[in-house]
mmCIF file of C-alpha atoms in Angstrom:
data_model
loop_
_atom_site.group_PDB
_atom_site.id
_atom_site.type_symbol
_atom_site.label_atom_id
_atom_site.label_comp_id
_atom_site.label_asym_id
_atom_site.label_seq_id
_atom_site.Cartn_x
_atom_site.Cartn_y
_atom_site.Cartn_z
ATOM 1 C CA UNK A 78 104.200 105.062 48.308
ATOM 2 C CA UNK A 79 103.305 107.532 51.267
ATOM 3 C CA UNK A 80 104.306 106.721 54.732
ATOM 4 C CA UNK A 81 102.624 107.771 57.612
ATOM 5 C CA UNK A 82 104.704 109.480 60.214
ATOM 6 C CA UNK A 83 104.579 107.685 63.403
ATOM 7 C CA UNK A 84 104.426 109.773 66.762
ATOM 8 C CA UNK A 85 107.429 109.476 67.437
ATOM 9 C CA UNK A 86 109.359 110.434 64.136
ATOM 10 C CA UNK A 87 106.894 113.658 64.047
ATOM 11 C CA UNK A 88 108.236 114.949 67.367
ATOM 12 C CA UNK A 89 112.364 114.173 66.082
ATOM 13 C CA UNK A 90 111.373 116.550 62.756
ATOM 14 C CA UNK A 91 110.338 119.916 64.880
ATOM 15 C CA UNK A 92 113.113 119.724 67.387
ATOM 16 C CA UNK A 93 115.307 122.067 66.448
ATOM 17 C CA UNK A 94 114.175 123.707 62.921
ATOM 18 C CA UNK A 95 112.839 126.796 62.520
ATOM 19 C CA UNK A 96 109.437 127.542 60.923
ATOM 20 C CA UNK A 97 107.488 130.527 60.204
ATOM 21 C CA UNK A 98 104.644 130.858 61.757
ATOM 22 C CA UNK A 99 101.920 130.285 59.611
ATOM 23 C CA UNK A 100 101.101 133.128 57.093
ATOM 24 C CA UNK A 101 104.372 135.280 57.907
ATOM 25 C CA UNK A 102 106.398 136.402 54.795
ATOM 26 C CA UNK A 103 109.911 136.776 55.005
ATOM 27 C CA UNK A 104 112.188 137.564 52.386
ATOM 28 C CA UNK A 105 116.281 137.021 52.277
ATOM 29 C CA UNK A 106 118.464 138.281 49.310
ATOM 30 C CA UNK A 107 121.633 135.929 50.133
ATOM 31 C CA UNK A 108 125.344 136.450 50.056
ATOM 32 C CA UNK A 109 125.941 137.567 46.497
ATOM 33 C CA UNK A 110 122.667 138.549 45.460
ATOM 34 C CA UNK A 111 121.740 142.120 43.884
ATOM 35 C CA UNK A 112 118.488 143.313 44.437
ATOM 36 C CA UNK A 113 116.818 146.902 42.835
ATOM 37 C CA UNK A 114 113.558 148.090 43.687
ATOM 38 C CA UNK A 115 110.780 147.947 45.960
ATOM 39 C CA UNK A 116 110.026 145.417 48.433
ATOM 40 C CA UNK A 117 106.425 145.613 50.070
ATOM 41 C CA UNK A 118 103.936 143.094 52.651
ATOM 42 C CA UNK A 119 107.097 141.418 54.154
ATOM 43 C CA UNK A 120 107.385 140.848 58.153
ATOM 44 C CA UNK A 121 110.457 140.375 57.701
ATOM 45 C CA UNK A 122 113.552 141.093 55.529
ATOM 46 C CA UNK A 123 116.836 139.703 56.129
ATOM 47 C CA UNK A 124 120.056 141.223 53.543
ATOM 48 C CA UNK A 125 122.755 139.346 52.969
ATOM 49 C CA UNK A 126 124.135 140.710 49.326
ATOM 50 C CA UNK A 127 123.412 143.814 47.490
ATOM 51 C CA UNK A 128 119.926 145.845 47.875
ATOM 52 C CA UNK A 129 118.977 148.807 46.688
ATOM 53 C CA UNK A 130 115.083 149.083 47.951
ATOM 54 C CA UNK A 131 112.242 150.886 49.177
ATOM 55 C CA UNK A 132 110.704 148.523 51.950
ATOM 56 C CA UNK A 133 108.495 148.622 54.890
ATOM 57 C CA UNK A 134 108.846 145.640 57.095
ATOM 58 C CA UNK A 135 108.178 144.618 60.953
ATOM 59 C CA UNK A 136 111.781 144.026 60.990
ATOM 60 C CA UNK A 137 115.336 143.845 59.328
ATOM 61 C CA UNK A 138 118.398 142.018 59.726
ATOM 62 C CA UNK A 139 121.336 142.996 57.549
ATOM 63 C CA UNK A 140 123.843 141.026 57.988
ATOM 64 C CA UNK A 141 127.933 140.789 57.912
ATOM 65 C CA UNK A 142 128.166 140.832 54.127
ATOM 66 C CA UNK A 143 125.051 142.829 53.663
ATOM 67 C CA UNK A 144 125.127 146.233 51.508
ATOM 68 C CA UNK A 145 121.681 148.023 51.967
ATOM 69 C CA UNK A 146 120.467 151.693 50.625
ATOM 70 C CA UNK A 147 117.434 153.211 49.791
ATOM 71 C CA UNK A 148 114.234 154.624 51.364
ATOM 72 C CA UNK A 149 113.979 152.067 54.575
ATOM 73 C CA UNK A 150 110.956 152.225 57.172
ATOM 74 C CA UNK A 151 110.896 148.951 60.006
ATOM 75 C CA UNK A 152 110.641 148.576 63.227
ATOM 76 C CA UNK A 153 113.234 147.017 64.509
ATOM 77 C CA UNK A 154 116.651 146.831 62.845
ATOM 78 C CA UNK A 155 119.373 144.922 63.419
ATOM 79 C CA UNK A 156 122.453 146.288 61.503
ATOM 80 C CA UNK A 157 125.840 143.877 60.901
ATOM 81 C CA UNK A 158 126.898 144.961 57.488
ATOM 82 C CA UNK A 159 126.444 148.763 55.740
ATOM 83 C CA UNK A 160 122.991 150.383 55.114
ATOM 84 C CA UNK A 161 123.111 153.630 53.425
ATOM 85 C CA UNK A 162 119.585 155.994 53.076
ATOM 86 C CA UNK A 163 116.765 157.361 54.631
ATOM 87 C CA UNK A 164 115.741 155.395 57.510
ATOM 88 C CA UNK A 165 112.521 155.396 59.760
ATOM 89 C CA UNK A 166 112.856 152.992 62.680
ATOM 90 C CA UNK A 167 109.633 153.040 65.085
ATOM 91 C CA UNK A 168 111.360 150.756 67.680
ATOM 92 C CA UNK A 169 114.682 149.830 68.390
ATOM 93 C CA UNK A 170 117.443 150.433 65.939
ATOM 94 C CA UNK A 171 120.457 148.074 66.506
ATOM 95 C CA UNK A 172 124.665 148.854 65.274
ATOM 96 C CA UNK A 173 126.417 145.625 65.676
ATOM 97 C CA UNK A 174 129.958 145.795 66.278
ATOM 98 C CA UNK A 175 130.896 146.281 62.990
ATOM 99 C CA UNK A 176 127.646 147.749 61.800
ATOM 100 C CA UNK A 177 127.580 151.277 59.498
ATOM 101 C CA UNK A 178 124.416 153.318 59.080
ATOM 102 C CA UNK A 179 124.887 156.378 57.632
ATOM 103 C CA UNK A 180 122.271 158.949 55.912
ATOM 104 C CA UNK A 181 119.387 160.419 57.517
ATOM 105 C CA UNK A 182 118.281 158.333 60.358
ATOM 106 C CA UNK A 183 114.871 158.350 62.448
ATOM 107 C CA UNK A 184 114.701 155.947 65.309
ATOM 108 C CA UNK A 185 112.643 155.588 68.714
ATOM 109 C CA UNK A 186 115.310 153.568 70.579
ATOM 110 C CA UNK A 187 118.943 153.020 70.060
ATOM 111 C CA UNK A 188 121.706 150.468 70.837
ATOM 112 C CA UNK A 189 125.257 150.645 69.142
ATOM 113 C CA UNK A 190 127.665 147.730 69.976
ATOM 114 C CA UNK A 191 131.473 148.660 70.231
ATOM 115 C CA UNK A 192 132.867 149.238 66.546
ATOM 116 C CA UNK A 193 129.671 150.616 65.352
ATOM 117 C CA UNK A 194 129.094 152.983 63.569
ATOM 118 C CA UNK A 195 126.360 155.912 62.928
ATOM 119 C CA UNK A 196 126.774 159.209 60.532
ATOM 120 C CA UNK A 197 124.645 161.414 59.222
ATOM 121 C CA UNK A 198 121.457 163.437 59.718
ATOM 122 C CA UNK A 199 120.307 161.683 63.304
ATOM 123 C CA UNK A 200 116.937 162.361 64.633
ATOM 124 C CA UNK A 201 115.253 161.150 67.857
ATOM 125 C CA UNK A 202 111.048 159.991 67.217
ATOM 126 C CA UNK A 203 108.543 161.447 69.410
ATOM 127 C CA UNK A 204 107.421 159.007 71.535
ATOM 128 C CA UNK A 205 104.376 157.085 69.671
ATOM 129 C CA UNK A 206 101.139 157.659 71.592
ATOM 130 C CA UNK A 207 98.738 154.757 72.646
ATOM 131 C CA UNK A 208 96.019 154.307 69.698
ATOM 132 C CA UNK A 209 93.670 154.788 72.940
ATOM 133 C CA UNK A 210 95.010 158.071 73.516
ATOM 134 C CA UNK A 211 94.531 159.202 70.455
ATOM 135 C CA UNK A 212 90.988 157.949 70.377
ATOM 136 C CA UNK A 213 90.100 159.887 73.618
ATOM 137 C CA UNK A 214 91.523 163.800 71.607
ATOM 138 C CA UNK A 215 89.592 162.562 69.017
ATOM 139 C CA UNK A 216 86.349 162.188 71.123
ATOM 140 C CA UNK A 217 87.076 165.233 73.199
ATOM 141 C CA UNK A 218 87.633 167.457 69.915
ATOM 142 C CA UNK A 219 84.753 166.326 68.050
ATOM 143 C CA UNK A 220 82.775 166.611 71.388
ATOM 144 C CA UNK A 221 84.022 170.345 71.466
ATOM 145 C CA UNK A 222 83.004 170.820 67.485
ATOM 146 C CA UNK A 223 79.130 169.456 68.051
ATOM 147 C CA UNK A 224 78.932 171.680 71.029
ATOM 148 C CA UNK A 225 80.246 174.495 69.033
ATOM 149 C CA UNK A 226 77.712 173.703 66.015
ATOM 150 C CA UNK A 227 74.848 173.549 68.353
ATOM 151 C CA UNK A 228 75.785 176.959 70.257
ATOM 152 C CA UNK A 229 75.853 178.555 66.863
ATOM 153 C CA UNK A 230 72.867 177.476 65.289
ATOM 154 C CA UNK A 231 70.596 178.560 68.678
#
């Protein structure tokens, strides 16, 4: 009733095929599908119908035949269909050639093939700071505070 795999069938079944890495969650809404609400503890979120969403994802992929709008925060996004909204990209936001984005847009890096498109309120991120540079103000201003604290009190 079960067969065991031999060696060599084992290697034949992982040439080729794409799996998630263990523990990832990605979600797709296909070609056709409508989608309303929130979507939330996804790596990754690939549109391919209708979505009207708040999400927060590592990143997105909407594709040819994707519609996307709502409150949108990745990042990295990869743009082939229309996404319409408020959008916060930390990294790299990506207009395919036939690509629309339009609302108010946040992004740290940009790319927009020939054909794309981009309209609306357009904003450039601050660079993001190294979580080790923020750790060494936070020392240095708490160091400042205790000294303060101490001068007072003698």
């Amino acid at each position: 009733m079960f067969l065991k795999k031999s060696k060599e069938n084992q290697s034949n079944d992982s040439l080729g095929v794409f799996r998630p890495t263990k523990g990832s969650a990605k979600v797709i809404i296909g070609n056709g599908v409508k989608l309303k609400g929130e979507i939330t503890d996804a790596d990754e979120i690939q549109i391919d119908g209708n979505a009207d969403v708040s999400m927060h994802t590592d990143n997105l992929v909407v594709g040819g035949t994707g519609e996307l709008k709502g409150t949108i925060s990745c990042e990295n996004a990869d743009v082939w269909g229309n996404v319409n909204g408020r959008l916060k990209i930390s990294g790299t936001l990506t207009i395919q050639e036939r690509g629309i984005v339009r609302g108010n847009i946040e992004y740290q890096s940009l790319n927009i093939k020939l054909r794309g498109s981009l309209q609306g309120n357009i904003k450039l991120l601050e660079k993001i700071k190294k979580l080790s540079e923020i750790k060494k103000n936070e020392n240095l201003n708490l160091q400042k505070q205790v000294k303060e604290n101490i001068s007072k009190k003698y």
